[in-house]
PDB file of C-alpha atoms in Angstrom:
ATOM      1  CA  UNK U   1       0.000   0.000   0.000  1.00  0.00           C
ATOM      2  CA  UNK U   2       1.650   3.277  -1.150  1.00  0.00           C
ATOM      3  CA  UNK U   3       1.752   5.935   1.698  1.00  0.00           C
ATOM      4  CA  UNK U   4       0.008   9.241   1.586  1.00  0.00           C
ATOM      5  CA  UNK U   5       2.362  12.620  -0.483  1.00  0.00           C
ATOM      6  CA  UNK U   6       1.822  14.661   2.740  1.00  0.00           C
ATOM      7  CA  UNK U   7       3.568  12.237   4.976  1.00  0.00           C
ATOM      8  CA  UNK U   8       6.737  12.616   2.549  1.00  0.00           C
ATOM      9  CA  UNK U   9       7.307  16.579   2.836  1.00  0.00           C
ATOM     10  CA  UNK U  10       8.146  17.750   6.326  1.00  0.00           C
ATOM     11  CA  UNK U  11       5.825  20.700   6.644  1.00  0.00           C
ATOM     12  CA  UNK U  12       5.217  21.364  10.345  1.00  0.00           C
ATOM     13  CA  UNK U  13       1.514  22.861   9.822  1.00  0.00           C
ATOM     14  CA  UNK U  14       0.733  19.533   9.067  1.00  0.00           C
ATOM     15  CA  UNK U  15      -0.446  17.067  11.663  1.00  0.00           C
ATOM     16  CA  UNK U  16       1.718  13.528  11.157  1.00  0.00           C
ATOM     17  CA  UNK U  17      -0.963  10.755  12.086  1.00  0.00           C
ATOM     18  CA  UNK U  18      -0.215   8.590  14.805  1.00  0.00           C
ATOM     19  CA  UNK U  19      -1.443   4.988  15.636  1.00  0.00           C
ATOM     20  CA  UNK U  20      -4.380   4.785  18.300  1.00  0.00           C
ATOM     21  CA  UNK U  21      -3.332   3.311  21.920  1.00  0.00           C
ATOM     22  CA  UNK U  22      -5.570   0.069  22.913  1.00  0.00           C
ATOM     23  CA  UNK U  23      -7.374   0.847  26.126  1.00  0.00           C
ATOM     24  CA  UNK U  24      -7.224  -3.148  26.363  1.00  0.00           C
ATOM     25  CA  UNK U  25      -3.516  -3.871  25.900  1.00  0.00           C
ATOM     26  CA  UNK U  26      -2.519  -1.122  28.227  1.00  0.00           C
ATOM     27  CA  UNK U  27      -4.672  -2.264  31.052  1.00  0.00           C
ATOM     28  CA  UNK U  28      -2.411  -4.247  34.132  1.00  0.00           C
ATOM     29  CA  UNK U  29      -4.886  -6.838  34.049  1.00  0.00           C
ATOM     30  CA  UNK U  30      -4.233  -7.781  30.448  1.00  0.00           C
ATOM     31  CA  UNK U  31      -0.575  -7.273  30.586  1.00  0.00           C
ATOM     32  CA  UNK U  32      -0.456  -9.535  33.602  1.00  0.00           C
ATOM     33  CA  UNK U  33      -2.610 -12.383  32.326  1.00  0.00           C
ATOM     34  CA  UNK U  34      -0.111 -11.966  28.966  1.00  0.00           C
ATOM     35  CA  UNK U  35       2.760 -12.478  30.531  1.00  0.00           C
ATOM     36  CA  UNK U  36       1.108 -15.115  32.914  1.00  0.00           C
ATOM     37  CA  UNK U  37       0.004 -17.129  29.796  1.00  0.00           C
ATOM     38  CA  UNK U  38       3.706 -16.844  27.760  1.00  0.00           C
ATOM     39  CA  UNK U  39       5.133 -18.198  31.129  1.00  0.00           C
ATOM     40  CA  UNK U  40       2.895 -20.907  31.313  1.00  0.00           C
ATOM     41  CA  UNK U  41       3.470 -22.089  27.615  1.00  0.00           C
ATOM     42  CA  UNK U  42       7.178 -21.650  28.536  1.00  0.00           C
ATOM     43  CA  UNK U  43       6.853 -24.059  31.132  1.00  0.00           C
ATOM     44  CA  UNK U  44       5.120 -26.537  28.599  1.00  0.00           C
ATOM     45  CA  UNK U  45       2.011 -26.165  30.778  1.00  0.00           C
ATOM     46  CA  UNK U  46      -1.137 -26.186  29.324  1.00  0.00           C
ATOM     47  CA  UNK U  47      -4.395 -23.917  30.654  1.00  0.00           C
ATOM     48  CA  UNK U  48      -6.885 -26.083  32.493  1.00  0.00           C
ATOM     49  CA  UNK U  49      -9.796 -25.374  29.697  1.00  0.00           C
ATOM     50  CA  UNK U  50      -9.784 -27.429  26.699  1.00  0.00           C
ATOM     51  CA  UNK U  51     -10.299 -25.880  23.426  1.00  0.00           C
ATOM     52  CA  UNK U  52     -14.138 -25.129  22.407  1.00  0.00           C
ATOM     53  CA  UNK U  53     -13.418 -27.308  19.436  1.00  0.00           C
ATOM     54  CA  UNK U  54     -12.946 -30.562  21.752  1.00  0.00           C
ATOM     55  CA  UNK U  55     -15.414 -29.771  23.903  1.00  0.00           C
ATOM     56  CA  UNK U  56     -17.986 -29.608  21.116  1.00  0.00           C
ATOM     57  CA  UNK U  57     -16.942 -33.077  19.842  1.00  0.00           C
ATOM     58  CA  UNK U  58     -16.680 -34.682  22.896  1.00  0.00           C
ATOM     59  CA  UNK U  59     -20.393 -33.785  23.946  1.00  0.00           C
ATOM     60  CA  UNK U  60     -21.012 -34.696  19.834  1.00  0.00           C
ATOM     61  CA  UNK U  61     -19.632 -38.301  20.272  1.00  0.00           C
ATOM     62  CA  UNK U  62     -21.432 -38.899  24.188  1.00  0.00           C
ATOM     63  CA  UNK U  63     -24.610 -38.046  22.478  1.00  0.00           C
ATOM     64  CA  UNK U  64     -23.417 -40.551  19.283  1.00  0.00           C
ATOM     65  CA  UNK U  65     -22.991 -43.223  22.174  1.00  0.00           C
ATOM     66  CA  UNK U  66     -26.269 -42.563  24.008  1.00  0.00           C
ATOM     67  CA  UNK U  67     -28.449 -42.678  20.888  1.00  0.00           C
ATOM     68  CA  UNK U  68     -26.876 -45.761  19.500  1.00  0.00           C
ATOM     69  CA  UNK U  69     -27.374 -47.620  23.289  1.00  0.00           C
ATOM     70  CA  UNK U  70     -30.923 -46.408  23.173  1.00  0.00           C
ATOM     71  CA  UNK U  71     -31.461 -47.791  19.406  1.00  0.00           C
ATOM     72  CA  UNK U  72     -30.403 -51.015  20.326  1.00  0.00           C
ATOM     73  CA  UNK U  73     -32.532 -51.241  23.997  1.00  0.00           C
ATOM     74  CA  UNK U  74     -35.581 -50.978  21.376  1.00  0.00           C
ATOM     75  CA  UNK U  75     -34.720 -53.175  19.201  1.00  0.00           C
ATOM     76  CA  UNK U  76     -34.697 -55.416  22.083  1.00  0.00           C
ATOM     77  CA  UNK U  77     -37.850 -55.024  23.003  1.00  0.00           C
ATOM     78  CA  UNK U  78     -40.714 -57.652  22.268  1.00  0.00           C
ATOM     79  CA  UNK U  79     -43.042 -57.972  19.746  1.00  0.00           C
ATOM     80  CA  UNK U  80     -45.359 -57.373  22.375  1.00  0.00           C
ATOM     81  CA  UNK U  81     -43.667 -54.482  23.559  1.00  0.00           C
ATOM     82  CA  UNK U  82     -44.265 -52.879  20.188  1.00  0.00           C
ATOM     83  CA  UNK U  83     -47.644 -53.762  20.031  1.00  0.00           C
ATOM     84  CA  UNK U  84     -48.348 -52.029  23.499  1.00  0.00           C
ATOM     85  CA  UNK U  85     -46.580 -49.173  22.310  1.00  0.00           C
ATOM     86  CA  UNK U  86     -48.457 -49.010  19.464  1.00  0.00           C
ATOM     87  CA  UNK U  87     -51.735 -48.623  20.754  1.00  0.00           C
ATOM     88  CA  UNK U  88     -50.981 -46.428  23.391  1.00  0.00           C
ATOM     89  CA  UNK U  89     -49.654 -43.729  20.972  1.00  0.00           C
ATOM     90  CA  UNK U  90     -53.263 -44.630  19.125  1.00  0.00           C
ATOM     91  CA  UNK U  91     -55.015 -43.555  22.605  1.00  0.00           C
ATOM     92  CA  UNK U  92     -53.098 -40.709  23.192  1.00  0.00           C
ATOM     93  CA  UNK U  93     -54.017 -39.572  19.676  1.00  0.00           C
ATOM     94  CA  UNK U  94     -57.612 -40.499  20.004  1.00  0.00           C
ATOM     95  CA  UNK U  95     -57.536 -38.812  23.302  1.00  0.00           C
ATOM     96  CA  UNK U  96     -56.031 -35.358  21.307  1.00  0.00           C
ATOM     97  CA  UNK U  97     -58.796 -35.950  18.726  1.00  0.00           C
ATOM     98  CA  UNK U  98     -61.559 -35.581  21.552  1.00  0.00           C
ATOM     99  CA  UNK U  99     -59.984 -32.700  23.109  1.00  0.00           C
ATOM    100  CA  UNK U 100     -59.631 -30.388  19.956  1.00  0.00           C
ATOM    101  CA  UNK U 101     -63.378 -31.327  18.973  1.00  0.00           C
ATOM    102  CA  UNK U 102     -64.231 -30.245  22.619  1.00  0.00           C
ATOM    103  CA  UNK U 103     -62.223 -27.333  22.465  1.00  0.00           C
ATOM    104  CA  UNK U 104     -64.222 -26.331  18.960  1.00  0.00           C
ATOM    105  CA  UNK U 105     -67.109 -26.729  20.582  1.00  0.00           C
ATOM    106  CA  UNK U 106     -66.695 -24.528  23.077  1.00  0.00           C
ATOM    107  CA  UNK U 107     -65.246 -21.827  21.226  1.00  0.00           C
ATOM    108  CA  UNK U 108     -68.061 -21.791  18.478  1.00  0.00           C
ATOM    109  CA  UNK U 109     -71.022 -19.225  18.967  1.00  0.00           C
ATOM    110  CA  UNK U 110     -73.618 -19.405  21.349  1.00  0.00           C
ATOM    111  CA  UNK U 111     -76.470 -19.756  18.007  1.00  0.00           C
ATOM    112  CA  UNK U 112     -73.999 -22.618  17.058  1.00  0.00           C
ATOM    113  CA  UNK U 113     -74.797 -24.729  19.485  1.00  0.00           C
ATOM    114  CA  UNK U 114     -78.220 -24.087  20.119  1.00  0.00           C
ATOM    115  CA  UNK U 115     -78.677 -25.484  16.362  1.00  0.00           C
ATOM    116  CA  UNK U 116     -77.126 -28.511  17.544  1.00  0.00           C
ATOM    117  CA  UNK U 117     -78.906 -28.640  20.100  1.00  0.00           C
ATOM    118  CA  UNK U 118     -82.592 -28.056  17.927  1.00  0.00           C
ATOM    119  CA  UNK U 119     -81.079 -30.901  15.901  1.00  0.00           C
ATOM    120  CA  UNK U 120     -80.342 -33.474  18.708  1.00  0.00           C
ATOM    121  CA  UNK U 121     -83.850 -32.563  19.825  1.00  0.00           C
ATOM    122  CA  UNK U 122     -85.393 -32.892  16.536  1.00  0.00           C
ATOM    123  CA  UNK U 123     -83.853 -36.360  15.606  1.00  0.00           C
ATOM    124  CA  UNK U 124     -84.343 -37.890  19.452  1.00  0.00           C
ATOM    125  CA  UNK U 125     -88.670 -36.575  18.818  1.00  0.00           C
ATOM    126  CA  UNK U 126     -88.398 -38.697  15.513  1.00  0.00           C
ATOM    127  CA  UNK U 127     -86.709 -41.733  16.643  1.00  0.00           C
ATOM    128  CA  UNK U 128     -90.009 -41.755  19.730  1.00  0.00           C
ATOM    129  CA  UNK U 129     -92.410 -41.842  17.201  1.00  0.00           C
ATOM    130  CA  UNK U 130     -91.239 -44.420  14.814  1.00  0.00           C
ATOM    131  CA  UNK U 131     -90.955 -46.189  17.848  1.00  0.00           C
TER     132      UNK U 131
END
């Protein structure tokens, strides 16, 4: 990168730009914990904290592990196992069914369910008299 013309002629009304002191790098506690570190790797000893790299693979590969060991404690279980499981998850969803229709119902307008209720009425007076 070529430097600036005005740096080059040495007029004094000009003001020569200087480079910006880092609040950060001129703090003690940073120059302490700098020179603490460079000792440290020195010394050949290594900070306590593993890299975040490791850590995420290490958690990556526990979770690997835990899914396989679950996968293979179902496909121990029985054929009867499965078949329990099965219809439970068709109760549950039965059960779901019943509460959104419920749910609808009591949400819908009051003339809603008064028609219903003319209609239930209606059909339960006709079903007496074929009777």
């Amino acid at each position: 990168m070529a430097e600036p013309d005005y740096i080059e002629d040495d007029n004094p009304e000009l003001i020569k730009p200087q480079k910006l002191i880092n609040p950060v790098k001129t703090s003690r506690n940073h120059q302490d914990l700098h020179r603490e570190l460079l000792m440290n790797q020195k010394r050949g000893l290594a900070p306590q904290n593993k890299p975040e790299l490791q850590k995420v693979m290490e958690k990556r590969k526990r979770d690997q592990v835990i899914k396989q060991k679950e996968e293979e404690a179902q496909k121990k279980k029985s054929d009867l196992e499965i078949e329990l499981l099965k219809r439970q998850q068709k109760l549950e969803q039965l059960e779901l069914e019943k509460q959104k229709l419920q749910e609808e119902q009591e949400n819908a307008p009051e003339f809603v369910k008064v028609k219903g209720n003319l209609r239930r009425t209606g059909q339960e007076v006709a079903q007496a008299q074929e009777s």
